[in-house]
Amino acid sequence: MAAGSCLLLLLLLPWLVTASHSPPGCKIRITSKGLDLVKQEGLRFVEQELQNITVSDLHGKEGQFHYNISQVKVMDLQLALSDLYFQPQQHLVFNINNASISLRFRRQLLYWFFYDIGSINASADGVHIHTVLQLAKDKAGRLKISNITCNASIARMHAGFSGTLRKVYEFLSTFIVTGMRFLLSQQICPSLEHASLVLLNSVLDTVPVRNYVDEHIGIDYSLLRDPAVSTDTLDLDFKGMFFPRARENQELENHAVEPVIKETERMVYVAFSEYFFDSAMHAYFQAGVLAIELEGEKVPKDLEVLLRATFFGTIFMLSPAVDAPLRLVLQVSAPPRCIIKPSGTSVSVSAFLNISLVPPGRPAVQLSSMAMETKLSAKVFLQGKALRVQLDLRRYGPRWGPAEAAARSPLHPAHGRFLPCRFRIYSKQSALESLALFSLQAPLKTLLQLTIMPIINERTKKGVQIPLPEGMDFTKEVVTNHAGFLTVGADLHFSKGLREVIEKYRPAPTVPPYPSSRPAEPSADARQL
């Protein structure tokens, strides 16, 4: 019995592992080169935080000497030796070595009846700070700094004294300097802990998790699991699923190929599987917006003449409705499917095209109802942080065959050309009518390219934001197709400093510990698309 249970467990183990690992629709990899850029901005942020350190007053008594040190202010920092690197499995390590901090504080001394006040300049040398940030997914599926470990030490501290009681201060310098070094070292880590767990997490709050894309659909960018950190990379697996706003809890199962990022040459890589695009088209289909109607003067004149000639017999029998305007209704019959190959990206679409006459004051008369199948070419690109897709009934392909193309330079200006995509129409009623419709295939394809495609591309012009914090943007993007997914390799730059973003979204005391899972409304704000 025990042997049978073990055998059953072994048979089910692969299925259980697969079931527990949901493939991401979107994946982001940050490399060591990207981390170097983050280090530069992070160092400026740490300098600003350490300059705001608040040190408690120091006071005491030695015999008849009473002293008080107050109004401690950081004047300058030298953080020349710093390092930020990945530490498996979920950590970032930030080190500062041999730094120096210049201070100025107010002194007060009472000795019998002598009273002296003034300022003291001091410097802390050999400052070492070691911090380890743990990264994790929170309950809302957002990346957060979940914990910080910090150690700080000061090797030496010097103070310069002046004034009539300079000798007295030099006598007391051991007590003053030792006390100041202790107080200062005790304030470094609390300052960095607040900066990480509160301020930097407020920057991570600007990453979109569940946002509305437009009035019809939204996007779910929640993390599926904790980040995976290696010595050179940080990988983030996002759900990457669109949903119709009328059915926000609707789930679309992911059976697509999981994106695999192997490259490390650029600062950041973003990968999208076919599921990412399929879920967008499925959400639009569920929202009922994949339909276009043209009537009367909106129907291109050349096409109207051709349609009237094609259906002349039927129209003639409808007298006196011969001169009634035409109506074309194009409606997608099933959710379109995205196909990503190394050679390019395409979208397969099945639709119905209904052609009717609409006599004024009378019911519409259907002339034909035909099925349409086409494969659209899709160009995927980034504009800012918005991922955009431009559809075309033509695809860009080689001008020559493989042998002739290999003999020519890839930089030849005419190395490629637009090639026709698959397109066919047929009658849903009879094979004979399908044969009669053959003459309409080329004009209808031209209609789609010149009239319908611009409308569709205008609707998708806005794009959808990639989940990066506000103030961080892409540069020098390169899109590469693979089997079942595509990757975007890019460099990063900060359009806003961390401090600027923090001040804009500084959390109020009443904010709940975890953000709401309800999507945000569409906004003109650049961080919500």
Coordinates of C-alpha atoms in Angstrom, one line a residue:
M1 CA 0.0 0.0 0.0
A2 CA 2.8 2.4 0.9
A3 CA 4.7 1.5 -2.3
G4 CA 1.5 2.2 -4.4
S5 CA 1.1 5.6 -2.7
C6 CA 4.7 6.5 -3.4
L7 CA 4.3 5.5 -7.1
L8 CA 1.2 7.6 -7.4
L9 CA 3.0 10.6 -5.9
L10 CA 5.8 10.2 -8.3
L11 CA 3.4 10.1 -11.3
L12 CA 1.6 13.2 -10.1
L13 CA 4.7 15.2 -9.2
P14 CA 5.3 16.6 -12.7
W15 CA 1.7 17.7 -12.9
L16 CA 1.8 19.3 -9.5
V17 CA 5.0 21.2 -10.3
T18 CA 3.5 22.5 -13.6
A19 CA 0.2 23.5 -12.0
S20 CA 2.0 25.5 -9.3
H21 CA 4.1 27.4 -11.8
S22 CA 1.9 29.8 -13.8
P23 CA 3.7 31.0 -16.9
P24 CA 4.1 34.8 -17.0
G25 CA 2.5 36.8 -19.9
C26 CA 5.2 39.5 -19.3
K27 CA 8.7 39.2 -17.9
I28 CA 11.3 41.8 -17.0
R29 CA 15.0 41.3 -16.5
I30 CA 17.2 44.0 -15.0
T31 CA 20.9 43.3 -15.5
S32 CA 24.0 44.4 -13.7
K33 CA 24.4 47.3 -16.2
G34 CA 20.9 48.5 -15.3
L35 CA 21.8 48.2 -11.6
D36 CA 24.9 50.4 -12.2
L37 CA 22.5 53.2 -13.4
V38 CA 20.3 52.6 -10.4
K39 CA 23.3 52.9 -8.1
Q40 CA 24.2 56.4 -9.4
E41 CA 20.7 57.7 -8.7
G42 CA 20.5 55.7 -5.4
L43 CA 23.8 57.2 -4.2
R44 CA 22.4 60.7 -4.7
F45 CA 19.3 59.7 -2.8
V46 CA 21.4 58.2 0.1
E47 CA 23.4 61.4 0.3
Q48 CA 20.2 63.5 0.6
E49 CA 18.9 61.2 3.4
L50 CA 22.2 61.2 5.4
Q51 CA 22.3 65.0 5.2
N52 CA 18.9 65.1 7.0
I53 CA 20.1 63.0 9.9
T54 CA 18.9 64.3 13.2
V55 CA 21.3 63.7 16.1
S56 CA 20.2 64.1 19.7
D57 CA 21.8 66.8 21.9
L58 CA 24.8 65.7 23.9
H59 CA 25.3 67.1 27.4
G60 CA 27.2 66.1 30.5
K61 CA 29.4 67.2 33.5
E62 CA 33.0 66.6 34.4
G63 CA 33.7 68.2 37.8
Q64 CA 32.8 71.8 37.6
F65 CA 32.6 71.7 33.8
H66 CA 29.1 71.6 32.3
Y67 CA 28.9 71.1 28.5
N68 CA 26.1 70.9 26.0
I69 CA 26.4 70.0 22.3
S70 CA 23.3 70.8 20.2
Q71 CA 22.1 71.8 16.6
V72 CA 24.1 69.1 15.0
K73 CA 24.1 69.5 11.2
V74 CA 25.7 67.5 8.4
M75 CA 27.6 69.9 6.2
D76 CA 29.2 67.5 3.6
L77 CA 29.5 63.9 2.7
Q78 CA 32.1 62.1 0.7
L79 CA 30.7 58.7 -0.5
A80 CA 33.4 57.9 -3.0
L81 CA 33.6 54.1 -2.5
S82 CA 30.1 52.5 -3.0
D83 CA 28.8 49.4 -4.5
L84 CA 25.3 48.0 -5.4
Y85 CA 25.0 44.4 -6.5
F86 CA 22.7 41.4 -6.7
Q87 CA 22.8 38.7 -4.0
P88 CA 20.8 35.5 -4.7
Q89 CA 18.0 34.6 -4.0
Q90 CA 16.0 37.8 -3.3
H91 CA 18.4 40.5 -2.2
L92 CA 20.2 43.7 -3.2
V93 CA 23.4 44.7 -1.3
F94 CA 24.4 48.3 -1.0
N95 CA 27.8 49.0 0.5
I96 CA 29.6 52.3 1.4
N97 CA 33.2 52.1 2.4
N98 CA 35.7 54.6 3.8
A99 CA 33.2 57.5 3.6
S100 CA 33.6 60.8 5.5
I101 CA 30.9 63.1 7.0
S102 CA 31.6 66.7 8.0
L103 CA 29.5 68.1 10.9
R104 CA 28.9 71.4 12.5
F105 CA 27.3 71.8 15.9
R106 CA 26.7 74.4 18.7
R107 CA 28.7 74.3 21.9
Q108 CA 27.9 75.6 25.3
L109 CA 30.3 75.4 28.3
L110 CA 29.9 76.6 31.9
Y111 CA 32.9 76.5 34.3
W112 CA 32.2 78.2 37.6
F113 CA 31.3 81.7 36.4
F114 CA 32.7 81.4 32.9
Y115 CA 30.3 80.8 30.1
D116 CA 31.3 80.2 26.5
I117 CA 29.2 79.4 23.4
G118 CA 30.2 78.9 19.8
S119 CA 30.4 76.3 17.0
I120 CA 32.5 73.2 16.5
N121 CA 33.5 71.7 13.1
A122 CA 33.9 67.9 13.2
S123 CA 34.5 65.1 10.7
A124 CA 33.7 61.4 10.9
D125 CA 36.1 59.4 8.8
G126 CA 36.2 55.7 7.9
V127 CA 32.5 55.5 7.7
H128 CA 31.3 52.0 6.7
I129 CA 27.7 51.2 5.9
H130 CA 26.5 47.7 4.8
T131 CA 22.8 47.3 3.9
V132 CA 21.0 44.3 2.5
L133 CA 17.5 44.8 0.9
Q134 CA 15.2 41.9 0.7
L135 CA 12.8 42.1 -2.3
A136 CA 9.4 40.3 -2.3
K137 CA 5.9 40.3 -3.7
D138 CA 3.3 41.9 -1.5
K139 CA -0.4 40.9 -1.2
A140 CA -1.4 43.1 -4.1
G141 CA 1.2 41.5 -6.3
R142 CA 3.5 44.5 -6.2
L143 CA 7.3 44.5 -5.9
K144 CA 8.3 45.7 -2.4
I145 CA 11.4 46.1 -0.2
S146 CA 10.1 43.7 2.5
N147 CA 13.1 43.9 4.9
I148 CA 16.4 45.6 5.4
T149 CA 19.5 44.6 7.3
C150 CA 21.9 47.5 8.1
N151 CA 25.2 47.8 9.9
A152 CA 27.1 51.1 10.3
S153 CA 30.4 52.0 11.9
I154 CA 32.7 55.1 12.2
A155 CA 36.4 54.4 12.6
R156 CA 37.6 57.9 13.6
M157 CA 36.1 61.3 14.5
H158 CA 37.9 64.6 14.9
A159 CA 36.8 67.9 16.2
G160 CA 38.4 71.4 15.8
F161 CA 38.0 73.9 18.7
S162 CA 38.5 77.6 18.9
G163 CA 37.8 80.4 21.3
T164 CA 39.0 81.5 24.7
L165 CA 38.3 78.1 26.3
R166 CA 39.9 76.1 23.5
K167 CA 42.2 74.3 25.9
V168 CA 39.2 73.3 28.0
Y169 CA 37.4 71.8 25.0
E170 CA 40.5 70.0 23.9
F171 CA 40.6 68.5 27.4
L172 CA 37.0 67.4 27.1
S173 CA 37.3 66.3 23.4
T174 CA 37.6 62.7 24.3
F175 CA 34.1 62.7 25.9
I176 CA 32.6 64.9 23.2
V177 CA 34.0 63.1 20.2
T178 CA 33.3 59.6 21.6
G179 CA 29.7 60.6 22.4
M180 CA 29.2 62.3 19.0
R181 CA 30.6 59.2 17.2
F182 CA 28.2 56.9 19.0
L183 CA 25.2 59.1 18.4
L184 CA 25.9 59.6 14.7
S185 CA 26.5 55.9 14.1
Q186 CA 23.2 55.1 15.8
Q187 CA 21.3 57.4 13.5
I188 CA 22.6 56.1 10.1
C189 CA 20.8 52.8 9.9
P190 CA 17.3 54.1 11.1
S191 CA 17.6 56.8 8.5
L192 CA 18.3 54.3 5.7
E193 CA 15.6 51.9 7.0
H194 CA 13.0 54.7 6.7
A195 CA 14.3 55.6 3.3
S196 CA 14.0 52.0 2.1
L197 CA 10.8 50.7 3.7
V198 CA 8.8 53.9 3.3
L199 CA 10.3 56.3 0.7
L200 CA 11.6 53.8 -1.9
N201 CA 8.5 51.7 -1.5
S202 CA 6.5 54.7 -2.4
V203 CA 8.4 54.9 -5.7
L204 CA 7.6 51.2 -6.3
D205 CA 3.9 52.1 -5.7
T206 CA 4.0 54.0 -9.0
V207 CA 4.4 50.7 -10.9
P208 CA 1.0 49.9 -12.4
V209 CA -0.5 46.6 -11.1
R210 CA -4.1 46.7 -12.1
N211 CA -4.9 49.7 -14.4
Y212 CA -7.6 50.5 -16.9
V213 CA -6.2 50.9 -20.4
D214 CA -9.2 52.6 -21.8
E215 CA -13.0 52.6 -21.4
H216 CA -13.2 49.0 -22.5
I217 CA -10.3 46.9 -21.0
G218 CA -7.7 46.9 -18.2
I219 CA -4.4 45.2 -17.6
D220 CA -3.2 43.0 -14.7
Y221 CA 0.5 43.4 -14.1
S222 CA 0.6 41.7 -10.7
L223 CA 3.6 39.6 -9.8
L224 CA 3.1 35.9 -9.9
R225 CA 5.9 35.2 -7.5
D226 CA 8.9 36.7 -5.6
P227 CA 11.7 38.1 -7.8
A228 CA 14.4 35.7 -8.8
V229 CA 17.9 37.2 -8.2
S230 CA 21.1 35.7 -9.5
T231 CA 24.6 37.3 -9.3
D232 CA 24.0 39.2 -12.6
T233 CA 20.2 39.6 -13.0
L234 CA 16.9 40.2 -11.4
D235 CA 13.9 38.6 -13.1
L236 CA 10.3 39.6 -12.5
D237 CA 7.4 37.4 -13.7
F238 CA 4.2 39.4 -14.2
K239 CA 0.7 38.0 -15.0
G240 CA 0.4 40.2 -18.1
M241 CA -3.3 39.6 -18.6
F242 CA -5.9 42.0 -20.0
F243 CA -9.5 41.9 -18.9
P244 CA -12.8 43.4 -19.9
R245 CA -13.9 46.2 -17.5
A246 CA -17.4 44.7 -17.4
R247 CA -15.9 41.4 -16.1
E248 CA -12.9 42.4 -14.1
N249 CA -12.6 39.0 -12.3
Q250 CA -12.6 37.0 -15.6
E251 CA -9.5 34.8 -16.0
L252 CA -8.0 33.6 -19.2
E253 CA -6.0 30.5 -18.9
N254 CA -2.4 30.8 -20.1
H255 CA -1.3 28.0 -22.4
A256 CA 1.3 30.0 -24.3
V257 CA 5.1 29.4 -24.4
E258 CA 6.8 30.9 -21.4
P259 CA 9.2 33.8 -22.4
V260 CA 12.9 32.9 -21.8
I261 CA 15.4 35.8 -21.5
K262 CA 19.0 34.7 -21.9
E263 CA 20.6 38.0 -22.9
T264 CA 22.4 40.3 -20.4
E265 CA 24.1 42.8 -22.7
R266 CA 21.5 45.6 -22.3
M267 CA 20.3 47.3 -19.1
V268 CA 16.8 45.8 -19.2
Y269 CA 14.9 43.2 -21.2
V270 CA 11.1 42.9 -21.4
A271 CA 9.5 39.8 -22.8
F272 CA 5.9 39.3 -23.9
S273 CA 4.3 35.9 -24.8
E274 CA 1.5 35.3 -27.2
Y275 CA -0.8 35.1 -24.2
F276 CA -0.2 38.8 -23.5
F277 CA -1.5 39.9 -26.9
D278 CA -4.2 37.1 -27.0
S279 CA -5.7 38.3 -23.7
A280 CA -5.9 41.8 -25.0
M281 CA -7.8 40.8 -28.1
H282 CA -10.0 38.4 -26.0
A283 CA -10.8 41.2 -23.7
Y284 CA -11.8 43.6 -26.5
F285 CA -13.9 40.8 -28.1
Q286 CA -15.6 40.2 -24.7
A287 CA -16.2 43.9 -24.5
G288 CA -18.0 43.8 -27.9
V289 CA -16.0 46.5 -29.6
L290 CA -14.5 44.5 -32.4
A291 CA -17.1 45.7 -34.9
I292 CA -17.2 48.5 -37.4
E293 CA -20.2 49.9 -39.4
L294 CA -20.0 52.0 -42.6
E295 CA -23.2 53.4 -44.1
G296 CA -24.1 55.8 -46.9
E297 CA -21.4 58.3 -47.7
K298 CA -18.9 56.5 -45.4
V299 CA -18.7 53.6 -47.9
P300 CA -15.9 54.3 -50.4
K301 CA -17.4 55.3 -53.7
D302 CA -15.4 52.8 -55.8
L303 CA -16.4 50.0 -53.5
E304 CA -20.0 51.0 -53.6
V305 CA -20.1 51.0 -57.4
L306 CA -18.5 47.5 -57.4
L307 CA -20.9 46.2 -54.8
R308 CA -23.9 47.5 -56.7
A309 CA -22.6 45.9 -59.9
T310 CA -22.0 42.6 -58.1
F311 CA -25.4 42.4 -56.6
F312 CA -27.2 44.2 -59.5
G313 CA -29.8 41.4 -60.0
T314 CA -30.8 41.4 -56.3
I315 CA -30.9 45.2 -56.1
F316 CA -32.9 45.4 -59.3
M317 CA -35.6 43.1 -57.8
L318 CA -35.9 45.5 -54.9
S319 CA -37.3 48.4 -56.8
P320 CA -38.1 51.1 -55.8
A321 CA -35.2 50.6 -53.2
V322 CA -32.6 50.6 -56.0
D323 CA -31.0 53.9 -54.9
A324 CA -31.1 53.1 -51.2
P325 CA -27.8 53.6 -49.4
L326 CA -25.5 50.7 -48.6
R327 CA -24.5 49.5 -45.2
L328 CA -21.4 47.4 -44.4
V329 CA -21.1 45.8 -41.0
L330 CA -17.7 44.1 -40.2
Q331 CA -17.8 42.1 -37.0
V332 CA -15.1 39.8 -35.6
S333 CA -16.6 36.3 -35.0
A334 CA -14.0 34.9 -32.6
P335 CA -11.2 36.3 -30.5
P336 CA -8.2 37.0 -32.8
R337 CA -5.0 35.0 -32.2
C338 CA -1.5 36.3 -32.1
I339 CA 1.3 34.2 -33.7
I340 CA 4.9 35.2 -32.9
K341 CA 7.7 33.6 -34.9
P342 CA 11.3 34.6 -35.5
S343 CA 10.3 35.9 -38.9
G344 CA 7.6 38.2 -37.6
T345 CA 4.4 38.7 -35.6
S346 CA 0.9 38.2 -37.1
V347 CA -2.7 38.2 -36.0
S348 CA -5.2 35.8 -37.3
V349 CA -8.7 37.2 -37.6
S350 CA -12.1 35.6 -38.5
A351 CA -15.0 38.0 -39.2
F352 CA -18.4 38.4 -40.8
L353 CA -19.2 41.0 -43.4
N354 CA -22.8 41.8 -43.8
I355 CA -23.8 44.0 -46.8
S356 CA -27.3 45.5 -46.7
L357 CA -29.5 48.1 -48.4
V358 CA -31.1 50.6 -45.9
P359 CA -34.1 52.2 -47.7
P360 CA -35.3 55.3 -45.7
G361 CA -38.2 54.4 -43.4
R362 CA -38.1 50.7 -44.3
P363 CA -36.3 47.7 -42.8
A364 CA -32.8 46.9 -44.0
V365 CA -32.5 44.4 -46.8
Q366 CA -29.5 42.0 -46.6
L367 CA -27.7 41.5 -49.9
S368 CA -25.0 39.2 -48.7
S369 CA -23.4 37.8 -45.5
M370 CA -19.9 36.6 -46.1
A371 CA -17.1 35.1 -43.9
M372 CA -13.7 36.7 -43.9
E373 CA -10.4 35.2 -42.9
T374 CA -7.2 37.2 -42.8
K375 CA -3.8 37.3 -41.2
L376 CA -2.6 40.8 -40.3
S377 CA 1.0 41.8 -39.9
A378 CA 1.7 43.3 -36.5
K379 CA 4.6 45.7 -35.8
V380 CA 5.4 45.8 -32.1
F381 CA 7.4 48.8 -30.7
L382 CA 8.0 51.0 -27.7
Q383 CA 7.2 54.7 -27.5
G384 CA 8.3 56.0 -24.2
K385 CA 7.1 53.4 -21.7
A386 CA 4.0 52.5 -23.9
L387 CA 4.0 49.3 -25.8
R388 CA 2.2 49.8 -29.1
V389 CA 1.1 47.5 -31.9
Q390 CA 0.5 48.7 -35.5
L391 CA -1.5 46.3 -37.7
D392 CA -1.2 46.1 -41.5
L393 CA -2.6 43.9 -44.3
R394 CA 0.9 43.8 -45.7
R395 CA 3.9 42.2 -44.2
Y396 CA 7.5 43.2 -44.7
G397 CA 9.6 40.4 -46.2
P398 CA 12.6 39.8 -48.4
R399 CA 12.6 41.1 -52.0
W400 CA 14.6 38.1 -53.3
G401 CA 14.8 34.4 -52.7
P402 CA 17.2 33.0 -50.0
A403 CA 20.1 32.4 -52.4
E404 CA 19.9 35.9 -54.0
A405 CA 19.3 37.6 -50.7
A406 CA 22.4 36.0 -49.1
A407 CA 24.5 37.4 -51.9
R408 CA 23.4 40.9 -51.3
S409 CA 24.3 43.3 -48.4
P410 CA 21.8 43.5 -45.5
L411 CA 22.2 47.2 -45.8
H412 CA 20.9 47.3 -49.4
P413 CA 18.2 50.0 -49.5
A414 CA 15.8 47.7 -51.3
H415 CA 16.6 44.6 -49.3
G416 CA 12.9 44.2 -48.3
R417 CA 9.5 44.9 -49.6
F418 CA 5.8 44.8 -48.5
L419 CA 4.3 41.4 -49.3
P420 CA 0.5 40.6 -49.2
C421 CA -0.9 38.9 -46.1
R422 CA -3.4 36.0 -46.4
F423 CA -6.9 37.2 -47.1
R424 CA -10.0 35.4 -48.3
I425 CA -13.7 35.8 -48.3
Y426 CA -16.4 33.2 -49.0
S427 CA -20.2 33.0 -48.7
K428 CA -21.8 31.4 -45.7
Q429 CA -24.7 30.4 -47.9
S430 CA -23.4 28.6 -51.0
A431 CA -20.3 27.7 -52.9
L432 CA -21.7 29.4 -56.0
E433 CA -22.0 32.7 -54.2
S434 CA -18.5 32.3 -53.0
L435 CA -17.3 32.0 -56.6
A436 CA -19.3 35.2 -57.4
L437 CA -17.6 37.0 -54.5
F438 CA -14.1 36.3 -55.8
S439 CA -14.1 39.6 -57.7
L440 CA -14.7 41.4 -54.4
Q441 CA -11.7 40.0 -52.6
A442 CA -9.1 42.6 -53.9
P443 CA -11.4 45.7 -53.4
L444 CA -12.5 44.6 -50.0
K445 CA -8.8 44.0 -49.0
T446 CA -8.1 47.5 -50.2
L447 CA -11.1 48.8 -48.2
L448 CA -9.7 47.2 -45.1
Q449 CA -6.2 48.6 -45.6
L450 CA -7.2 52.2 -46.5
T451 CA -10.4 52.6 -44.3
I452 CA -10.6 50.0 -41.5
M453 CA -6.9 49.6 -40.6
P454 CA -6.4 53.3 -39.8
I455 CA -9.4 53.2 -37.5
I456 CA -8.1 50.2 -35.6
N457 CA -4.6 51.6 -35.3
E458 CA -6.0 54.9 -34.1
R459 CA -7.8 53.0 -31.3
T460 CA -4.6 51.2 -30.2
K461 CA -2.4 54.3 -30.7
K462 CA -2.3 55.0 -26.9
G463 CA -0.6 51.7 -26.2
V464 CA -0.2 50.1 -22.7
Q465 CA 2.4 51.1 -20.1
I466 CA 5.2 48.7 -19.3
P467 CA 5.5 48.1 -15.5
L468 CA 8.4 50.4 -14.6
P469 CA 8.5 53.0 -11.8
E470 CA 7.7 56.6 -12.6
G471 CA 10.7 58.6 -13.6
M472 CA 12.5 55.6 -15.3
D473 CA 12.3 55.4 -19.1
F474 CA 13.6 53.3 -22.0
T475 CA 16.1 54.3 -24.6
K476 CA 17.6 52.6 -27.7
E477 CA 14.9 49.9 -27.8
V478 CA 15.4 46.8 -30.0
V479 CA 12.6 44.3 -30.6
T480 CA 13.6 40.7 -31.2
N481 CA 11.1 37.9 -32.2
H482 CA 11.4 34.4 -30.9
A483 CA 9.3 31.3 -31.2
G484 CA 6.1 32.1 -29.2
F485 CA 7.4 35.4 -27.6
L486 CA 9.2 38.6 -28.3
T487 CA 11.8 40.5 -26.3
V488 CA 12.5 44.2 -26.1
G489 CA 16.1 45.0 -25.1
A490 CA 16.8 48.6 -24.0
D491 CA 18.8 50.9 -21.9
L492 CA 17.4 53.0 -19.0
H493 CA 17.6 56.6 -18.0
F494 CA 16.0 58.6 -15.2
S495 CA 13.8 61.4 -16.4
K496 CA 13.0 62.3 -12.8
G497 CA 15.1 61.9 -9.7
L498 CA 14.0 59.6 -6.9
R499 CA 13.5 62.6 -4.6
E500 CA 11.2 64.3 -7.1
V501 CA 9.0 61.1 -7.4
I502 CA 9.0 60.6 -3.6
E503 CA 7.8 64.2 -2.9
K504 CA 5.1 63.8 -5.5
Y505 CA 3.7 60.6 -4.0
R506 CA 4.8 60.9 -0.4
P507 CA 2.4 58.6 1.5
A508 CA 0.0 60.2 3.9
P509 CA -0.3 58.7 7.4
T510 CA -3.8 57.4 6.7
V511 CA -2.8 55.3 3.7
P512 CA -3.5 51.6 4.3
P513 CA -0.6 49.2 4.4
Y514 CA -1.5 47.6 1.1
P515 CA -2.8 49.3 -2.0
S516 CA -6.3 48.5 -3.2
S517 CA -6.5 45.8 -5.9
R518 CA -9.2 47.8 -7.8
P519 CA -7.8 49.2 -11.0
A520 CA -7.2 52.9 -11.4
E521 CA -9.4 54.9 -13.8
P522 CA -7.8 56.1 -17.1
S523 CA -5.8 59.2 -16.6
A524 CA -3.8 61.7 -18.6
D525 CA -1.0 61.0 -16.2
A526 CA 1.9 59.4 -18.0
R527 CA 2.1 56.6 -15.5
Q528 CA -1.4 55.4 -16.3
L529 CA -2.4 54.4 -19.9

